[in-house]
Coordinates of C-alpha atoms and ligand atoms in Angstrom, one line a residue:
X1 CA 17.7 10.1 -6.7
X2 CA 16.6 6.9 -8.2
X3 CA 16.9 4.9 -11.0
X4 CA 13.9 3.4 -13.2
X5 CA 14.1 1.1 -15.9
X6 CA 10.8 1.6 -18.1
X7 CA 10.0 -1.8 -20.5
X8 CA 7.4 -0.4 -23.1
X9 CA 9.1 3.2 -22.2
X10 CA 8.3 4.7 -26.1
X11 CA 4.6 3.8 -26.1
X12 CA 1.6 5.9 -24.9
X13 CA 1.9 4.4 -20.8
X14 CA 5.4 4.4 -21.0
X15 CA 6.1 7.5 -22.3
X16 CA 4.1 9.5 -19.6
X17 CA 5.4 7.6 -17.0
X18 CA 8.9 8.1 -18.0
X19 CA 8.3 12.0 -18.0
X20 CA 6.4 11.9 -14.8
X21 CA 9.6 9.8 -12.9
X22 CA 12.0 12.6 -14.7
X23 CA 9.7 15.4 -13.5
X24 CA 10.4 13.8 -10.1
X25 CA 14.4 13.9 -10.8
X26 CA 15.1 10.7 -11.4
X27 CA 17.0 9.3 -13.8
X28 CA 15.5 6.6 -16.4
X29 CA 16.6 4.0 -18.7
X30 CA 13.6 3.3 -21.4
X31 CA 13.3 0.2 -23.0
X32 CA 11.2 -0.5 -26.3
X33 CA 11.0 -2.5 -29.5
X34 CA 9.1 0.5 -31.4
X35 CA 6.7 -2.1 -32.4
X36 CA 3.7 0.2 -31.1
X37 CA 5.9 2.7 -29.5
X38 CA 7.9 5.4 -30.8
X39 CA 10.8 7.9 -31.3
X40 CA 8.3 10.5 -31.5
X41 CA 6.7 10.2 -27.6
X42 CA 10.4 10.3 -25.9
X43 CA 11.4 13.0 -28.3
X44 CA 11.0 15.7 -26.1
X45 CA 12.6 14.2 -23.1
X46 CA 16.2 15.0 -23.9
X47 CA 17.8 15.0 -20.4
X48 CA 20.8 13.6 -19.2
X49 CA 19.2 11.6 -16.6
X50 CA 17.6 10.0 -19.6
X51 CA 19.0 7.2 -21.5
X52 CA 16.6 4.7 -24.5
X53 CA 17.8 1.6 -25.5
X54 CA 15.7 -0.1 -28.2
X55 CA 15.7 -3.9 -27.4
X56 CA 12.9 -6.3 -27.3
X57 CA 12.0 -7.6 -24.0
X58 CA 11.5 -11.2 -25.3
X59 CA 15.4 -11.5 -25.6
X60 CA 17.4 -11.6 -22.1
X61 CA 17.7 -7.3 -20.6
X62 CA 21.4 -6.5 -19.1
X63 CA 22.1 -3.1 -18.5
X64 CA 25.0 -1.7 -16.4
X65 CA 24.2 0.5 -13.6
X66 CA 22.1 0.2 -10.6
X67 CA 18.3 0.3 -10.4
X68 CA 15.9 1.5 -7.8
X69 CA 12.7 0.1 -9.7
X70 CA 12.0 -1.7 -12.9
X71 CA 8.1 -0.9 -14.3
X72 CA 7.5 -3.6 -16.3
X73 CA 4.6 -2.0 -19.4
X74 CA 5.8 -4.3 -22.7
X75 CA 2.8 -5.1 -24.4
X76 CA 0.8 -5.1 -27.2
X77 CA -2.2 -3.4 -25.4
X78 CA -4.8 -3.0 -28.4
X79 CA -6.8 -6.0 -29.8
X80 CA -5.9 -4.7 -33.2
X81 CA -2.4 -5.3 -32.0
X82 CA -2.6 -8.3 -30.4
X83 CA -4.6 -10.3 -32.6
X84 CA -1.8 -9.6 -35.4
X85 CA 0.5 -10.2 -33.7
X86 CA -0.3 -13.3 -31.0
X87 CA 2.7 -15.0 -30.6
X88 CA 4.8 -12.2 -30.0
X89 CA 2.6 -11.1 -27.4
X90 CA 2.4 -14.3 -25.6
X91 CA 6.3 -13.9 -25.8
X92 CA 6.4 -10.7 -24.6
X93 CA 3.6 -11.4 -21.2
X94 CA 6.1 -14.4 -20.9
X95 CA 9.7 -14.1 -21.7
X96 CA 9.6 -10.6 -21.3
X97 CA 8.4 -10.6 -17.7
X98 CA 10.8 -13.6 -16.6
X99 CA 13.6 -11.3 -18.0
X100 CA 12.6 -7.8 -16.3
X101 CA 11.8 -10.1 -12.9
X102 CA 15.6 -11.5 -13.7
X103 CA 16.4 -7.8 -13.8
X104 CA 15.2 -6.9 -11.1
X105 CA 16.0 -9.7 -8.5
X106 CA 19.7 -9.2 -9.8
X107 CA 19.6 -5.4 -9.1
X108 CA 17.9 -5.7 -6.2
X109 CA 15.1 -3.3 -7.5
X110 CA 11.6 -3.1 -6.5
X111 CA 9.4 -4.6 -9.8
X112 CA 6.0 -3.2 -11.7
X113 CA 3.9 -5.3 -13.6
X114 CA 1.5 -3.8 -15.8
X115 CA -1.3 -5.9 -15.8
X116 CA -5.3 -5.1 -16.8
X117 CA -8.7 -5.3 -16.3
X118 CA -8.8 -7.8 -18.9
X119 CA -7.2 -10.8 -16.1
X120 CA -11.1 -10.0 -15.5
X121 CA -12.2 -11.1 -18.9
X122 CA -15.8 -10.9 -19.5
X123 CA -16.7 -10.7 -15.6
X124 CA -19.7 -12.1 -13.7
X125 CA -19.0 -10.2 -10.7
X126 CA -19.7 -5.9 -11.3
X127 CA -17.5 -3.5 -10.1
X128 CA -14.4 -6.1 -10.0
X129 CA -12.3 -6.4 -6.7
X130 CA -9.1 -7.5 -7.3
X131 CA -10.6 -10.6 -5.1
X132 CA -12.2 -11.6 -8.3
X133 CA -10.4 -14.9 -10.0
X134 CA -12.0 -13.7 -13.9
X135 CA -13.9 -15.2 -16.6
X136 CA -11.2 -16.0 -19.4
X137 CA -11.9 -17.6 -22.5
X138 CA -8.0 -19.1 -22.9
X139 CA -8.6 -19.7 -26.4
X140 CA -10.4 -17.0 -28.0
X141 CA -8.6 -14.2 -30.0
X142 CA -8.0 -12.2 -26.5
X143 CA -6.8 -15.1 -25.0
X144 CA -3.1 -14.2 -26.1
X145 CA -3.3 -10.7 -24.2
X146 CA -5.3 -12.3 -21.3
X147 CA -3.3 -15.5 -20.3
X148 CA -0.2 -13.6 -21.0
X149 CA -0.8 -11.0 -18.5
X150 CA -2.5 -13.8 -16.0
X151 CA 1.1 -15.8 -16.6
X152 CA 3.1 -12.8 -15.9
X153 CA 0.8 -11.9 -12.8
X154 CA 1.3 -15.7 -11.8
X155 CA 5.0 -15.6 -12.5
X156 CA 5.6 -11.9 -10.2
X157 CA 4.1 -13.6 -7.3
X158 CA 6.3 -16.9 -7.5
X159 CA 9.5 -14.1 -7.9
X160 CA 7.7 -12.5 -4.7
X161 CA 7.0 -15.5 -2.6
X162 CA 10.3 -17.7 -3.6
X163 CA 12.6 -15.5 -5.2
X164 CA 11.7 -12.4 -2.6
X165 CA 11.3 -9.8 -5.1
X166 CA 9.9 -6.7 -3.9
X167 CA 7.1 -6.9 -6.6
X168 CA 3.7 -4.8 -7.1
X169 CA 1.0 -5.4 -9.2
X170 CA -1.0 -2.8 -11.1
X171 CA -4.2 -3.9 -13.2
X172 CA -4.7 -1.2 -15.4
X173 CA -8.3 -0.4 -16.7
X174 CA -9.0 1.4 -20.2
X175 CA -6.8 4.5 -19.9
X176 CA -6.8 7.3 -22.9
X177 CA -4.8 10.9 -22.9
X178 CA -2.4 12.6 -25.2
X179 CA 0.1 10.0 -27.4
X180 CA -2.4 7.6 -28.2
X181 CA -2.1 6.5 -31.7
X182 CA -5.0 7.8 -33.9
X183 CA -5.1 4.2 -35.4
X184 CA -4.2 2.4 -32.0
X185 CA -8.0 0.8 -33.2
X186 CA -9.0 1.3 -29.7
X187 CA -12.6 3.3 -28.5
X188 CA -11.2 6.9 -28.0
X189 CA -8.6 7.3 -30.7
X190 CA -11.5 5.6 -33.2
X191 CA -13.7 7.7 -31.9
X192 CA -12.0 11.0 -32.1
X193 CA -10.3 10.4 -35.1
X194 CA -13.3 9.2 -36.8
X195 CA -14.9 12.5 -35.5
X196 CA -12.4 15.0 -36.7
X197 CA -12.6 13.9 -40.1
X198 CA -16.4 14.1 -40.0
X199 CA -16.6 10.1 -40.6
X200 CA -19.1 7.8 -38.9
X201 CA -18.4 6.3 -35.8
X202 CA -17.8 3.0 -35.7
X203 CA -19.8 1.5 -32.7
X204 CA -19.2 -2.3 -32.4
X205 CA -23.3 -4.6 -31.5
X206 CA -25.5 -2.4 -30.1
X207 CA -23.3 -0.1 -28.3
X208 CA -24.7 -1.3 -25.1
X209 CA -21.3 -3.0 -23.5
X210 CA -19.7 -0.7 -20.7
X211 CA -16.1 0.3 -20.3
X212 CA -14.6 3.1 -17.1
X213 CA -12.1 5.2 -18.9
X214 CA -9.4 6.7 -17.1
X215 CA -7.0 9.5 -17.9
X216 CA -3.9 8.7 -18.3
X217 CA -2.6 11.8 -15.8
X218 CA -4.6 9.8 -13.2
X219 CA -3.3 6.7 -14.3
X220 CA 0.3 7.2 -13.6
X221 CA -0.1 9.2 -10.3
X222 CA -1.5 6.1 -9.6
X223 CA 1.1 3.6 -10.6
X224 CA 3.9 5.5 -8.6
X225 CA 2.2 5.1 -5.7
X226 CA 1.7 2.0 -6.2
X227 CA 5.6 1.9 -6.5
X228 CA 6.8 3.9 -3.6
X229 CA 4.3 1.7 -1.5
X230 CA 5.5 -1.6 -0.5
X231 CA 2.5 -3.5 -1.7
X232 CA 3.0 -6.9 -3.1
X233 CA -0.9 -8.2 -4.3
X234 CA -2.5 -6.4 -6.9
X235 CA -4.3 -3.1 -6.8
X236 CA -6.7 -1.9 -9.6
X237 CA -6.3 1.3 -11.1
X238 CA -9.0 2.9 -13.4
X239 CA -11.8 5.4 -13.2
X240 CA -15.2 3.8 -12.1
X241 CA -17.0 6.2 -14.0
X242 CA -19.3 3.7 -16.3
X243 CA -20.3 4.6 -19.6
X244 CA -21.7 2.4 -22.4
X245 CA -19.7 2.4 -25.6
X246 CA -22.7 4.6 -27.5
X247 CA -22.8 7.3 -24.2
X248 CA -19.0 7.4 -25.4
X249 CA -19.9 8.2 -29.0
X250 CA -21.7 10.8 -28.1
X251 CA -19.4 12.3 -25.8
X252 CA -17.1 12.2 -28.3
X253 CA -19.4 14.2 -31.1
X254 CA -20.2 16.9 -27.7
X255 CA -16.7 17.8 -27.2
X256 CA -15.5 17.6 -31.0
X257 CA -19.2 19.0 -32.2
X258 CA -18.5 16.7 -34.9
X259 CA -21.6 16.7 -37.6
X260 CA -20.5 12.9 -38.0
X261 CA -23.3 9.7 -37.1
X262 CA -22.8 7.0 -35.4
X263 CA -23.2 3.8 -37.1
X264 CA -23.1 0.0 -36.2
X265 CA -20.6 -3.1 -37.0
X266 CA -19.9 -6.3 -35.7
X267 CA -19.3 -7.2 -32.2
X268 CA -15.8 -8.8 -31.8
X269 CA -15.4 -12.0 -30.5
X270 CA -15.5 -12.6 -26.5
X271 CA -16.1 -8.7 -26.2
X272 CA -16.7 -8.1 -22.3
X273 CA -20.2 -6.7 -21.7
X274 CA -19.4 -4.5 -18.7
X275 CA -15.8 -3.4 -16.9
X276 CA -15.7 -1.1 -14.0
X277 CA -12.8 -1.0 -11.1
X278 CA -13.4 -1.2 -7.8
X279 CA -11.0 0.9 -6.5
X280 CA -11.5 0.4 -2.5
X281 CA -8.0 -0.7 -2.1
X282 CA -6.3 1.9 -3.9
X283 CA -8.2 3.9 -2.0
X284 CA -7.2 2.5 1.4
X285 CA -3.2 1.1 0.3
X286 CA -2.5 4.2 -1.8
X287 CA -5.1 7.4 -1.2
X288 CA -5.5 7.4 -4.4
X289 CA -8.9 8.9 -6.5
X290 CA -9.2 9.9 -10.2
X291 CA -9.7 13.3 -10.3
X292 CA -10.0 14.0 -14.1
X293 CA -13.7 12.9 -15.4
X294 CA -14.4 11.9 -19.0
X295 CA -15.4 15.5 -20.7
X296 CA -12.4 17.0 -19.4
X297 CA -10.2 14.4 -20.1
X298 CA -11.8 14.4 -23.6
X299 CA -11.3 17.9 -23.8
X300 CA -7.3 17.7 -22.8
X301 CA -7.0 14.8 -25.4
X302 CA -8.5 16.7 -28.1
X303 CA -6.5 19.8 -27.2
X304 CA -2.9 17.9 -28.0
X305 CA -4.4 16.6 -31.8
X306 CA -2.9 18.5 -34.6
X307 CA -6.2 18.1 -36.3
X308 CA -8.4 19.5 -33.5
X309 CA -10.2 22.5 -35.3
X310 CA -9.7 24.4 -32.3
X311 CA -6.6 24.9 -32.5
X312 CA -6.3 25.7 -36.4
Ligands
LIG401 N1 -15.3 -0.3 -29.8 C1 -16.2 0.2 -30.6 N2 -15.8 0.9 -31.8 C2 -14.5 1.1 -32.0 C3 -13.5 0.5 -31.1 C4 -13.9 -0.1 -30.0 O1 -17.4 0.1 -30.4 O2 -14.1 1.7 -33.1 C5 -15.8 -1.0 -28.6 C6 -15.2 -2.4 -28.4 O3 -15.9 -3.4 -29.0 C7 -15.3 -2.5 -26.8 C8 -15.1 -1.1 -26.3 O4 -15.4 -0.2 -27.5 O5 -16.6 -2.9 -26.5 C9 -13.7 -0.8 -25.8 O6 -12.8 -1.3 -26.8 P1 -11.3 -1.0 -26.7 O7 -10.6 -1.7 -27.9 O8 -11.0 0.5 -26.6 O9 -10.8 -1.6 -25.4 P2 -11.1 -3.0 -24.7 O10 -12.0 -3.9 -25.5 O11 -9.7 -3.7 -24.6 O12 -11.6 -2.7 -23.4

């Protein structure tokens, strides 16, 4: 069976994907700094085809053995995270994916990048092809996510076209499920953390701006075939079910039948009005379809909180 390498193999991504590729029978090496991942999501994959090395992918990656694939998910995904930490997240889009492309064009193995809707930034053109080029603002707060990943995209290609790297490109839309961190600071771990403890939610301007939420489940199944294809240009992956950010509220109070309101607060800055994948060429590449909708993948979320009610 093969080997993986997993960068960003302890966070909420990472760790599913890790368990999926085990579930498989492969074996896999997981790589993470434990900045925003943790012990606690790999815990219960005590294999022996299972090895974690804790190592920041901003410093040079050797590891010993062979490797089939490297999936290359390092990041600080959340605003809250980024915007705290912005160098080390133009590091880690950066130095991080030179070294896992090193990696992999010295083992040979076929490379991942986990990139995002966000290459889109605030987009002109609705649903977004991967045919679309973006609307970044390079020096705004999100810049340091957004560049990083359009660097790293950038840099997988050159690997591809002068290095020849068997390389794949995933962009990633807003994905939730099980492991998220309840103060990840992101829509649906705000959301159903602030509805648990019967707090307001925290709806940023009017509520109106639109976001296509995938779950995570989907996600991965996704991102494998992506793998085991031998695609080289990117391929979106999300859900293009649309909601606005106050239709997700109130999702949110339905499936938690939280008593809690919803109130207002700033907008942040260079906040994308609408996302929405189109997903025609993961449809056509990799026969792929989300099949979990939103209240059901609520409802699976909510089931793996310790402080869901229903299970008390
Ligand atoms: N958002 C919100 N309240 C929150 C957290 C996020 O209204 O407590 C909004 C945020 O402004 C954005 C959308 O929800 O319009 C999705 O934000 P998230 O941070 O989940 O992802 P991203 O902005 O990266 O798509």
């Amino acid at each position: 069976m093969p080997t993986s390498l997993v960068t960003g193999g302890a966070g909420f991504l990472g760790s599913h994907l890790c368990e999926a590729l085990l579930a498989q029978g492969q074996r896999v090496i997981c790589l993470d700094n434990l900045e925003t991942g943790s012990l606690a999501n790999i815990e219960h994959l005590r294999d022996d085809a299972f090895a974690f090395i804790h190592h920041d992918v901003s410093e040079p990656i050797a590891v010993a053995e062979p490797l089939d694939f490297v999936y290359h998910l390092a990041a600080l995904a959340s605003p809250i995270d980024y915007m705290r930490l912005p160098l080390h997240s133009l590091k880690t889009g950066s130095y991080g994916t030179h070294h896992a492309l090193g990696l992999a064009k010295w083992k040979r193995a076929r490379f991942l990048l986990a990139s995002t809707s966000e290459v889109y930034g605030d987009p002109e053109v609705h649903p977004q092809p991967e045919t679309y080029w973006g609307n970044v603002n390079p020096i705004g707060p999100r810049g340091v996510y957004d560049e990083a990943k359009r660097y790293a995209e950038a840099l997988t290609m050159a690997y591809n076209r002068q290095q020849g790297v068997d390389t794949g490109i995933i962009r990633i839309f807003n994905t939730y499920g099980p492991r998220m961190r309840p103060n990840d600071g992101r829509a649906i771990p705000n959301f159903l953390s602030q509805a648990l403890a019967e707090k307001p939610l925290t709806v940023y301007g009017d509520g109106s701006q639109t976001r296509s939420f995938c779950y995570v489940d989907d996600l991965i199944r996704g991102l494998v075939l992506l793998a085991e294809s031998g695609e080289h240009l990117p391929v979106n992956i999300g859900n293009p079910g649309e909601y606005t950010i106050l239709q997700l509220a109130e999702a949110v109070l339905a499936a938690t039948g939280s008593p809690s309101q919803i109130v207002h607060e700033a907008l942040p800055i260079d906040d994308p009005q609408v996302r929405q994948p189109d997903i025609t060429r993961a449809r056509q590449i990799l026969g792929w379809e989300p099949e979990i909708p939103l209240d059901e993948g609520l409802r699976r979320t909510l089931a793996s909180l310790p402080r869901n009610p229903a299970r008390a």
